[in-house]
XYZ file of C-alpha atoms in Angstrom:
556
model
C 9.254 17.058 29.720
C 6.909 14.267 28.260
C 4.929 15.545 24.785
C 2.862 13.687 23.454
C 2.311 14.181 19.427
C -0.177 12.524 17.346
C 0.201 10.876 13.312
C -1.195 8.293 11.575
C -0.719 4.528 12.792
C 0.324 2.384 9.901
C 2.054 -0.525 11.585
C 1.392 -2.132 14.710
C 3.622 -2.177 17.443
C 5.515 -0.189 19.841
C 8.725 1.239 19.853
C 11.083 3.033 22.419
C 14.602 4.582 21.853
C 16.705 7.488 20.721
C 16.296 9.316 17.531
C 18.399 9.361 14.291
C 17.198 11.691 11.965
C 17.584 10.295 7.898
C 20.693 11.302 6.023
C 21.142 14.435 4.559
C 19.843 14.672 0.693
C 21.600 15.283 -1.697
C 22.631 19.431 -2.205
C 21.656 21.365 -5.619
C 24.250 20.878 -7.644
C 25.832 24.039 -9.003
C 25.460 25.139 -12.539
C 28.129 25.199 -15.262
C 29.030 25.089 -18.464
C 31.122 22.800 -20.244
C 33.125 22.952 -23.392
C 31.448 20.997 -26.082
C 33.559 18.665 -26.529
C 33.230 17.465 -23.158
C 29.600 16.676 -23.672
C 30.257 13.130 -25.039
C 32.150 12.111 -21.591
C 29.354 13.962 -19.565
C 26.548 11.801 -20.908
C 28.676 8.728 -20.512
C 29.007 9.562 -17.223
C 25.417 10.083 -16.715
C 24.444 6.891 -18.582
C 26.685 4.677 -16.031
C 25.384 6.548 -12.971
C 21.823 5.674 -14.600
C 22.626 2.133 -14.627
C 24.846 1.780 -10.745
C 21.751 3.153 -9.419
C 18.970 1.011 -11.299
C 21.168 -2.132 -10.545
C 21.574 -1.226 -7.092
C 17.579 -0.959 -6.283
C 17.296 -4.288 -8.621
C 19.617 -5.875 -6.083
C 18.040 -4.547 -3.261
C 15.055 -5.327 -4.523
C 15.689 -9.065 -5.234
C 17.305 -9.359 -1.320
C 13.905 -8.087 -0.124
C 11.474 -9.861 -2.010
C 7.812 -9.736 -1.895
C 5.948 -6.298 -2.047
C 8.871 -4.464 -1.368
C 10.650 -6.111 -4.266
C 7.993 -5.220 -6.696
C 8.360 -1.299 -5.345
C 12.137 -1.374 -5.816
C 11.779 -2.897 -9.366
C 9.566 -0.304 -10.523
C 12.044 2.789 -9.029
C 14.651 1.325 -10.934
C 12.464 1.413 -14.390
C 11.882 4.928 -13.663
C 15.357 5.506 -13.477
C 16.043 4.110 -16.652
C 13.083 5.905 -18.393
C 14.650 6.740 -21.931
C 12.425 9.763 -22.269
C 13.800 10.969 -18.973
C 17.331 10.422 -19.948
C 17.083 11.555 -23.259
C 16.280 14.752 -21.241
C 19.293 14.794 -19.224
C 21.680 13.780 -22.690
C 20.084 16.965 -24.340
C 20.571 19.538 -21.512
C 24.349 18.142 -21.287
C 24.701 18.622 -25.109
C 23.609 22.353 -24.649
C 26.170 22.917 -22.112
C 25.043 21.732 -18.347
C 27.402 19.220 -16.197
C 26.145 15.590 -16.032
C 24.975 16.647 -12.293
C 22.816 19.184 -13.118
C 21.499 18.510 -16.807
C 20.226 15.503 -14.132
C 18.817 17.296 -11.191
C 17.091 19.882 -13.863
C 15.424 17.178 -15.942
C 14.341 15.330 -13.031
C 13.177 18.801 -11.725
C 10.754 18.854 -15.204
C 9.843 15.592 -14.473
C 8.634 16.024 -11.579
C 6.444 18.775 -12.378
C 4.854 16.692 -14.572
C 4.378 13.422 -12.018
C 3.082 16.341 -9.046
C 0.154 17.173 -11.709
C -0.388 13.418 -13.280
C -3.187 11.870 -11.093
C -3.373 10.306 -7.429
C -0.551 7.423 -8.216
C 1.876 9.198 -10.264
C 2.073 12.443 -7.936
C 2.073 10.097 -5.273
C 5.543 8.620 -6.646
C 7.087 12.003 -6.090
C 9.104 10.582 -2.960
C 10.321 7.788 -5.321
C 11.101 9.922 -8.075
C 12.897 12.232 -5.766
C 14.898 9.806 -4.426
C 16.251 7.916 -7.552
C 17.848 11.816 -8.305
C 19.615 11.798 -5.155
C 21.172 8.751 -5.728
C 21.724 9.518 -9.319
C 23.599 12.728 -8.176
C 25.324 11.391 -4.968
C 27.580 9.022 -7.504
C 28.289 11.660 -9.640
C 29.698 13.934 -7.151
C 31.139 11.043 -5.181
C 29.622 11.483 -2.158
C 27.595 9.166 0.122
C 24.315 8.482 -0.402
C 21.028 9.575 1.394
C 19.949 6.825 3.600
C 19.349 5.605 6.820
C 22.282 6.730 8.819
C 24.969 4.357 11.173
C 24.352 3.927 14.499
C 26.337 0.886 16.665
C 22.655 0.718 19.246
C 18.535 0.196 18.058
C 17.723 3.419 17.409
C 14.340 5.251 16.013
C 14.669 6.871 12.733
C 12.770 10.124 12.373
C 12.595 11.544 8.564
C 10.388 13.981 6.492
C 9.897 10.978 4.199
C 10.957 7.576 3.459
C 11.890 6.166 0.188
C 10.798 2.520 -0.699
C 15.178 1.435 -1.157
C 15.270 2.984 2.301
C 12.248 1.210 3.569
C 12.558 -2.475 2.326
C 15.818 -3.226 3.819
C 15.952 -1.666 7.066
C 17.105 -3.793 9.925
C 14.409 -4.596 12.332
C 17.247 -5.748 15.175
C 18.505 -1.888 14.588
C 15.716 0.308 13.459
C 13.444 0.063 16.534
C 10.630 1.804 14.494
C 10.166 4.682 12.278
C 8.824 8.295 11.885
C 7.712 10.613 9.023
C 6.542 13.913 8.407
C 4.940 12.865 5.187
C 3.071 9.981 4.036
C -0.287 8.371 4.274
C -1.237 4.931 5.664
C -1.532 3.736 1.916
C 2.004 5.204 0.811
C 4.702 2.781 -0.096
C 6.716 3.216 2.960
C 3.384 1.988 5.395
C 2.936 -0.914 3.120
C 6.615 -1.637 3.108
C 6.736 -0.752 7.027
C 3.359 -3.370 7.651
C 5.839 -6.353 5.561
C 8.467 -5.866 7.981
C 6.680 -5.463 10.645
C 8.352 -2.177 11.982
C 6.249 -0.174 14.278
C 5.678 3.082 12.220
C 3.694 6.385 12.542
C 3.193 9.000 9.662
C 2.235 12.036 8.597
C 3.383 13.489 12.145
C 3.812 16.915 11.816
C 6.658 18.155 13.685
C 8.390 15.035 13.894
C 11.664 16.425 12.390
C 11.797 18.868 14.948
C 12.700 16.531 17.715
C 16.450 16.734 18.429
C 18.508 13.991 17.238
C 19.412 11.496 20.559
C 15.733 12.457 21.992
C 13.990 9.734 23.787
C 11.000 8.535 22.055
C 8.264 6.131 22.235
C 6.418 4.983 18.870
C 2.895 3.440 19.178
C 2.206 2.428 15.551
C -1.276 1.002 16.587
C -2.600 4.373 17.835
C -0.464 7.244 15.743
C 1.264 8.408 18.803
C 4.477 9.445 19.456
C 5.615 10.164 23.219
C 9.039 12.490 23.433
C 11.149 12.160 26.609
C 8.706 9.687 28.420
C 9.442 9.207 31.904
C 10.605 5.934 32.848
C 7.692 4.996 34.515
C 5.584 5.647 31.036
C 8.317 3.743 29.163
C 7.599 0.959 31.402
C 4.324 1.092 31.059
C 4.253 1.220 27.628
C 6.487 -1.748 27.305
C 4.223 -3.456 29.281
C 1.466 -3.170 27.061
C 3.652 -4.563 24.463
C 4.421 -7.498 26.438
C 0.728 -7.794 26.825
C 0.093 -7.680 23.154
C 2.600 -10.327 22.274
C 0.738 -12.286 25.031
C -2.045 -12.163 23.691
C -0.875 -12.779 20.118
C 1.067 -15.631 20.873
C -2.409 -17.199 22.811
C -4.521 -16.616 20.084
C -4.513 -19.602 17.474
C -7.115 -21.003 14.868
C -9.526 -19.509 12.842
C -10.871 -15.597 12.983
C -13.929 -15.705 15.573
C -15.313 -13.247 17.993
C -15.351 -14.729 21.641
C -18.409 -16.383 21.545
C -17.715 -18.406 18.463
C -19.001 -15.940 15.318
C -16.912 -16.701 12.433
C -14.659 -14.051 11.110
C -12.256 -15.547 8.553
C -9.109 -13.403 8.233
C -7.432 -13.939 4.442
C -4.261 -12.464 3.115
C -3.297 -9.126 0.767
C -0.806 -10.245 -1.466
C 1.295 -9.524 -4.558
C 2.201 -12.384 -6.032
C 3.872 -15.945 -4.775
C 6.707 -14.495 -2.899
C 3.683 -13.118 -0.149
C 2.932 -16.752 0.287
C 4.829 -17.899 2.973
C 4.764 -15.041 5.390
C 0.422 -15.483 4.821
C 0.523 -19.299 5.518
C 3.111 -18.155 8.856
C 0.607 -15.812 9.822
C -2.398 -18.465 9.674
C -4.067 -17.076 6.952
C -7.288 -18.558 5.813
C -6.771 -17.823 2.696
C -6.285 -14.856 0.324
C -8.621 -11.820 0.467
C -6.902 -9.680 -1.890
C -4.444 -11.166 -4.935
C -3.171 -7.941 -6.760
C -2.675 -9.337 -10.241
C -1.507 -5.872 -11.121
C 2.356 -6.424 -10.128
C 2.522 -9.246 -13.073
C 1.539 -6.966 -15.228
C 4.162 -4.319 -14.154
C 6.932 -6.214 -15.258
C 6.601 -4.920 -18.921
C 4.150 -2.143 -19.436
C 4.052 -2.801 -23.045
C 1.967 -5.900 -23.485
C 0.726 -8.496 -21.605
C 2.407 -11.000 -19.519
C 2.119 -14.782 -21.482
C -0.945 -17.200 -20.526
C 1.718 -19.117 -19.753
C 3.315 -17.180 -16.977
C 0.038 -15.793 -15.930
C -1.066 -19.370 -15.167
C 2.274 -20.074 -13.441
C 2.044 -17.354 -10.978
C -1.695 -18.057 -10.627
C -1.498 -21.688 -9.663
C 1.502 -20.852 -7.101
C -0.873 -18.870 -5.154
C -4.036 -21.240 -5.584
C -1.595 -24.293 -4.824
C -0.374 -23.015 -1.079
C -3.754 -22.382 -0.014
C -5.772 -26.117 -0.928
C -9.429 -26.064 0.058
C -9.234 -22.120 1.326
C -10.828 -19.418 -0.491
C -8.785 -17.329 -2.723
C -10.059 -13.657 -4.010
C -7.951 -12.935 -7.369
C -8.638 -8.877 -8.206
C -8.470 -8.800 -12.092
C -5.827 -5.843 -13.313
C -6.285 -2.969 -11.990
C -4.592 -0.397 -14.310
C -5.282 2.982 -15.140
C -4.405 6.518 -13.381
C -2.827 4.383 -10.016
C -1.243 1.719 -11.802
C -0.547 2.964 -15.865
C 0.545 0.448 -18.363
C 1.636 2.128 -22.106
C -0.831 -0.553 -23.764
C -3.748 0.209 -21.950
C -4.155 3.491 -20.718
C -3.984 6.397 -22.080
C -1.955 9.182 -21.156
C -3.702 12.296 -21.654
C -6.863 12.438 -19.592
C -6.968 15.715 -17.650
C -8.280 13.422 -14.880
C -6.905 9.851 -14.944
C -8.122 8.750 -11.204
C -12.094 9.321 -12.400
C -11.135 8.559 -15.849
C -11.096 5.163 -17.670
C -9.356 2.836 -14.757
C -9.762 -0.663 -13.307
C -12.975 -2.471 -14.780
C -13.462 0.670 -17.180
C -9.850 -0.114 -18.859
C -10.569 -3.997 -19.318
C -13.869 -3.745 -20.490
C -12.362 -1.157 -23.744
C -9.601 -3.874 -24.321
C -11.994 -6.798 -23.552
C -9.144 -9.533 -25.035
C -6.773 -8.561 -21.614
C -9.606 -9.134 -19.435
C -10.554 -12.249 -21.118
C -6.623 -13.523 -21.416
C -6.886 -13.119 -17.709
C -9.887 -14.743 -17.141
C -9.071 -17.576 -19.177
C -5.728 -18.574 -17.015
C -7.080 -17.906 -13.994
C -9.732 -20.795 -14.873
C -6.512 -22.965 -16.373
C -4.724 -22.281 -13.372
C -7.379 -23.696 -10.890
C -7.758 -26.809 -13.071
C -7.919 -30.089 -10.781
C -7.189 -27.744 -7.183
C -9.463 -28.128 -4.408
C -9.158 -24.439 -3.700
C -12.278 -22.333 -4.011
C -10.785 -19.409 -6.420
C -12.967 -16.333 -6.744
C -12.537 -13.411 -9.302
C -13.394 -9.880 -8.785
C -13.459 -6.789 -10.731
C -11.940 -3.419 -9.286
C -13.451 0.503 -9.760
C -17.293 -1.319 -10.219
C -19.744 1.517 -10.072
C -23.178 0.526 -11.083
C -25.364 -2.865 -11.912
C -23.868 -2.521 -15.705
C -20.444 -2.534 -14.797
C -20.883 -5.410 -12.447
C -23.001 -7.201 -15.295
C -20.284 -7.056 -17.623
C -18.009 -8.368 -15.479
C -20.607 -11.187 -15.142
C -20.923 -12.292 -18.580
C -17.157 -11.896 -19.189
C -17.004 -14.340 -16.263
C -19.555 -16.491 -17.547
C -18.040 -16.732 -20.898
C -14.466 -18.195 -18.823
C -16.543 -20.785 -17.363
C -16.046 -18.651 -13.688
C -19.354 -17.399 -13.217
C -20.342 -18.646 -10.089
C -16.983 -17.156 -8.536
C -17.386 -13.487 -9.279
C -17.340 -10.520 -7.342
C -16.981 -7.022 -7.330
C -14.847 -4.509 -5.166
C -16.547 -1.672 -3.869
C -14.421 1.553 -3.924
C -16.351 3.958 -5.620
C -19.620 5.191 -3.300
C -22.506 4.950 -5.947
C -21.271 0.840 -5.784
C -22.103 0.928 -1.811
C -25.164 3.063 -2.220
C -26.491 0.809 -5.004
C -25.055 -2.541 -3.554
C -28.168 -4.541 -3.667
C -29.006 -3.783 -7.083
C -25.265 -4.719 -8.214
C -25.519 -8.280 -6.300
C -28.044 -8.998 -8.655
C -25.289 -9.530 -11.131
C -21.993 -10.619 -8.797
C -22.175 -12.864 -5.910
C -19.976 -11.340 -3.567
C -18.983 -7.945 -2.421
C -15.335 -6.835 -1.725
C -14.947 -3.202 0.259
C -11.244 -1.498 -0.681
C -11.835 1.001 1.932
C -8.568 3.236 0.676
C -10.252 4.320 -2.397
C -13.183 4.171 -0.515
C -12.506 7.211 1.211
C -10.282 8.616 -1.470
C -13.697 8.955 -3.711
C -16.040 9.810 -0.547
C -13.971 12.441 0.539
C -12.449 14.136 -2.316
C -9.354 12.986 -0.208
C -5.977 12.158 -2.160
C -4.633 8.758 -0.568
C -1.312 9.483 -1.497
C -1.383 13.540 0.607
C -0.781 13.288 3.853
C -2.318 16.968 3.970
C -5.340 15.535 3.465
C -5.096 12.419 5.884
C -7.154 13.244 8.133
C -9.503 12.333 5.659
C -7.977 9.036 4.669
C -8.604 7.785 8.330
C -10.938 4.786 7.405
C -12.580 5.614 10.988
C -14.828 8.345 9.579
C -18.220 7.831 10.275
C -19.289 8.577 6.771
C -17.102 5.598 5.231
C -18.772 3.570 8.140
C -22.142 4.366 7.194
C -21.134 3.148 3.335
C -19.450 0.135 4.428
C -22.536 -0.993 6.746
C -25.073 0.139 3.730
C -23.040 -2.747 1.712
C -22.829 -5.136 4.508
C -26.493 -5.155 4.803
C -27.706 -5.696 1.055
C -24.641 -8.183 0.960
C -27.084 -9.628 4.196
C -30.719 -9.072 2.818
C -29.092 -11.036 -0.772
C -27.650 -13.821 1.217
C -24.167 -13.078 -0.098
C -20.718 -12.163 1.364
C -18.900 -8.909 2.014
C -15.213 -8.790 2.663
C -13.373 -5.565 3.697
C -9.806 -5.829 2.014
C -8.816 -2.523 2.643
C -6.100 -1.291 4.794
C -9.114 -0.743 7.351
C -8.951 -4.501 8.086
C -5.636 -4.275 9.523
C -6.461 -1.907 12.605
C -7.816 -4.515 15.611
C -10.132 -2.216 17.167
C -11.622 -1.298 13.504
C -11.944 -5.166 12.689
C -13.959 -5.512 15.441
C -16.341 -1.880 14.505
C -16.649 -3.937 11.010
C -17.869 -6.955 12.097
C -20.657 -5.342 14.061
C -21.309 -3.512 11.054
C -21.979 -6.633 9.029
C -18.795 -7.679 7.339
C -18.334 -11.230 7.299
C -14.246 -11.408 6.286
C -11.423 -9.671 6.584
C -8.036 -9.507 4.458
C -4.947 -7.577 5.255
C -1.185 -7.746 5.326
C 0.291 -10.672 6.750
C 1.920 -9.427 9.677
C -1.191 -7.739 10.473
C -3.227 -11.267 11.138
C -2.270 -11.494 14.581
C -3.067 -8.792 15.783
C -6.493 -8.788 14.612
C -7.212 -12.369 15.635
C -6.473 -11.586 19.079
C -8.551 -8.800 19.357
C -11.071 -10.401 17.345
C -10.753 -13.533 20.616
C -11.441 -10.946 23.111
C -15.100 -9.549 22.181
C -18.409 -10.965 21.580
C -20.324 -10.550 18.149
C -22.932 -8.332 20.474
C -19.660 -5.912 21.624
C -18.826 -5.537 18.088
C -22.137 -4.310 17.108
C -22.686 -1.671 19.460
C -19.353 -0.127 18.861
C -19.936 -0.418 15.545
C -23.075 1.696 16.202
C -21.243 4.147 18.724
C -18.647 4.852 16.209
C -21.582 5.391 13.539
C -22.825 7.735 15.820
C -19.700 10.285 16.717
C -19.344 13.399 14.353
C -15.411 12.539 13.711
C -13.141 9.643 13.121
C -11.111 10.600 16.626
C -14.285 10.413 18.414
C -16.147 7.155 16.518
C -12.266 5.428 17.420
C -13.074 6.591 21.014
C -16.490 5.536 21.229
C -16.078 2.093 20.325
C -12.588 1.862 22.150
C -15.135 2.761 24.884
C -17.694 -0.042 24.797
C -14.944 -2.675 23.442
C -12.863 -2.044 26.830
C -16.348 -1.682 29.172
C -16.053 1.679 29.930
């Protein structure tokens, strides 16, 4: 009998085949004492199972590349934290088996990660999963993971880790389905890369019995179990439509009638490059300078490599615009020479612009090879500042541009609400808006991005993050200046299209995203757009604004 369930969409495509359900973790271990003068092999023990484990996400890390490598890299730092296994050396010198002096202190730890701040508790899955593989070569047992199957199959789990995520097998993972999770987790971001159809935060989805038929939409959030085969059909179909389309639609962004929409590129570092340029990418919305940073949280990366990296991106895109976000650390992204690490708070603490503009010589180290790096290019670099909240913040920003010699490229991103409300007044500083619609809602709605309890109110189709995004969009108008959206909200077709009725004039996403957005894009005039971008204004829910402009978009 055909049920129909409904997540959250967080990579396009759809998907139809039998379910395998994730491996089973890893059991408690069971406690024990040991002699002490066992202690010294116990820790050894522990030490090389440390070290197998942070070598084998390195390598998996390094045969995934790009965001996903940059994910796997940090895991394995946090399983080589020396506080943490300091932790795990004591509780084996006072008497506890290597196994569970490990699961115990990563029990502690995790305490303290579930109470640390939107980023941190949002690394939970991550931290969890480093344990099990910690503990799974202790006890000699196989490791948690996607499980063997000899046909394409759908795998159905209550969560995803990123070492599970970057190197699944698109020929053999159809698509994927989690209890847990938000469209801004590490597993949707990982899931968008790849290009796997994938739906989250589904409750229930564990429930389904393991060789179930099911059908994954990851444009729309739902999942069909035991479709007949006339559904099945007609849902593969659509696909076939899709691709169509996709494969038809060529060129620049533009709505059918010729209004230019130029879709750019999210990315990490140079390793995002090619799959952008593949896409057709005008150039880079969003360049998240944080992950260079990442590699050693306790200083600075070199002018020198931060001008290598730089110019590798700039170079691949000549006479296209590219949108460089300045670090972003703080709460979401902590680095031990920056932030600090006892606000009660740290996500509406000192983060983003707030954290450079206390340790002005990072910000202006930054600055300063961002302007080397674009030396003699024909690309049109920008610079913007992240966590902006008023006309101050965006002046400083402004005059630390100025001072660089950048100061007719800067921008700010708007993620915090008083930036959208008070937009016009902040272009008088900046000359370009940038809306990151996942912190966006996070800060309109009191809304964790990393809970999928709360994802209902993550769902960038809520008419109140519409109303902000349109507020910007028009003083970006009224100040003859831009405003991109490079939030995960660009991604979704039908959404592009509800934001360029509302004003926005770019859009910047994942790379495998492009596509699908251009195609869409092709389909509908600039008029369409903007009365579903006013229908979807007008609903009282995200559900019903999605309806209301899939309504006028389709000519119902």
């Amino acid at each position: 009998m055909d049920t129909t369930l409904r997540g959250v969409g967080v990579s396009h495509g759809v998907a139809i085949g039998e379910v395998r359900h994730m491996g089973t973790a890893v059991v408690e271990p069971p406690d024990g004492q040991i002699p002490e003068s066992e202690a010294p092999r116990e820790q050894q023990r522990a030490r090389r199972s440390v070290e197998d484990v942070a070598n084998d996400l390195m390598a998996r890390g390094n045969l995934a590349g790009g965001d996903a490598q940059a994910v796997l890299e940090a895991q394995a730092m946090m399983a080589q934290d020396p506080e943490l296994m300091g932790e795990v050396e004591r509780r084996i010198a006072a008497g506890s088996t290597a196994e569970r002096a490990v699961y115990d202190a990563f029990a502690a730890y995790r305490a303290l990660l579930a109470g640390a701040g939107e980023y941190l508790a949002g690394r939970v899955a991550d931290l969890d999963d480093v344990r099990n593989r910690i503990i799974a070569r202790l006890m000699g047992v196989p490791m948690p993971g996607v499980p063997d199957s000899d046909r394409p199959f759908v795998l159905v789990a209550r969560d995803l880790a990123p070492a599970d995520t970057a190197l699944l097998d698109p020929a053999l993972v159809l698509g994927f389905v989690t209890e847990e999770g938000g469209p801004t987790s590490h597993s949707a971001i990982l899931a968008r890369a790849l290009g796997v159809p994938a739906v989250v935060a589904l409750a229930g989805a564990c429930d389904v019995d393991e060789g179930t038929v099911i059908a994954v939409d990851g444009s729309t959030g739902t999942v069909r179990v035991s479709p007949s085969e006339e559904e099945q059909a007609a849902l593969t179909r659509e696909a076939e439509e899709r691709k169509a389309a996709l494969d038809a639609a060529k060129g620049p962004g533009a709505t059918s009638d010729g209004h230019k929409v130029p879709l750019l590129a999210n990315v990490g570092g140079p390793s995002d490059v090619s799959a952008a340029i593949e896409a057709g990418a005008e150039g880079v919305g969003l360049y998240r300078t944080e992950f260079l940073f990442l590699d050693d949280s306790t200083k600075a990366p070199s002018e020198e490599k931060q001008v290598t990296a730089y110019r590798q991106v700039l170079e691949a895109f000549p006479e296209g615009r590219v949108v460089v976000r300045v670090l972003d650390a703080g709460a979401d992204k902590p680095l031990d020479f920056l932030t600090p690490g006892d606000e009660p708070n740290p996500a509406l603490g000192v983060r983003g612009l707030r954290t450079l503009l206390d340790h002005p010589e990072v910000l202006q180290g930054q600055l300063a090879a961002l302007a080397k790096a674009a030396e003699g290019l024909p690309v049109y670099l920008e610079v913007m500042a992240p966590m902006v909240a008023d006309r101050a913040d965006a002046g400083a920003f402004a005059e630390a541009c100025r001072t660089a010699g950048l100061e007719a490229k800067c921008g700010v991103m708007v993620e915090v609400p008083s930036a959208a409300l008070r937009a016009r007044s902040v272009l008088q500083e900046v000359e370009f808006l940038s809306l990151g619609t996942n912190d966006l809602a996070q800060y309109t709605f009191a809304a964790d991005r990393q809970v999928g309890a709360v994802s209902r109110l993550q769902d960038p189709w809520q008419p109140a993050l519409l109303d902000l995004v349109a507020l910007a969009a028009e003083a970006a108008s009224a100040e003859g200046k831009s405003c991109g959206v490079c939030g995960e909200a660009a991604a979704d077709p039908l959404l592009a299209c509800v934001l360029t009725g509302l004003g926005v004039t770019s859009l910047s996403m994942g790379a495998a995203s492009i596509p699908y957005v251009r195609a869409t894009l092709a389909k509908h005039t600039l008029a369409q757009c903007e009365r579903a971008a006013s229908a979807a204004r007008a609903a009282d829910s995200a559900e019903e604004a999605r309806i209301a402009a899939q309504a006028v978009l389709s000519g119902e």
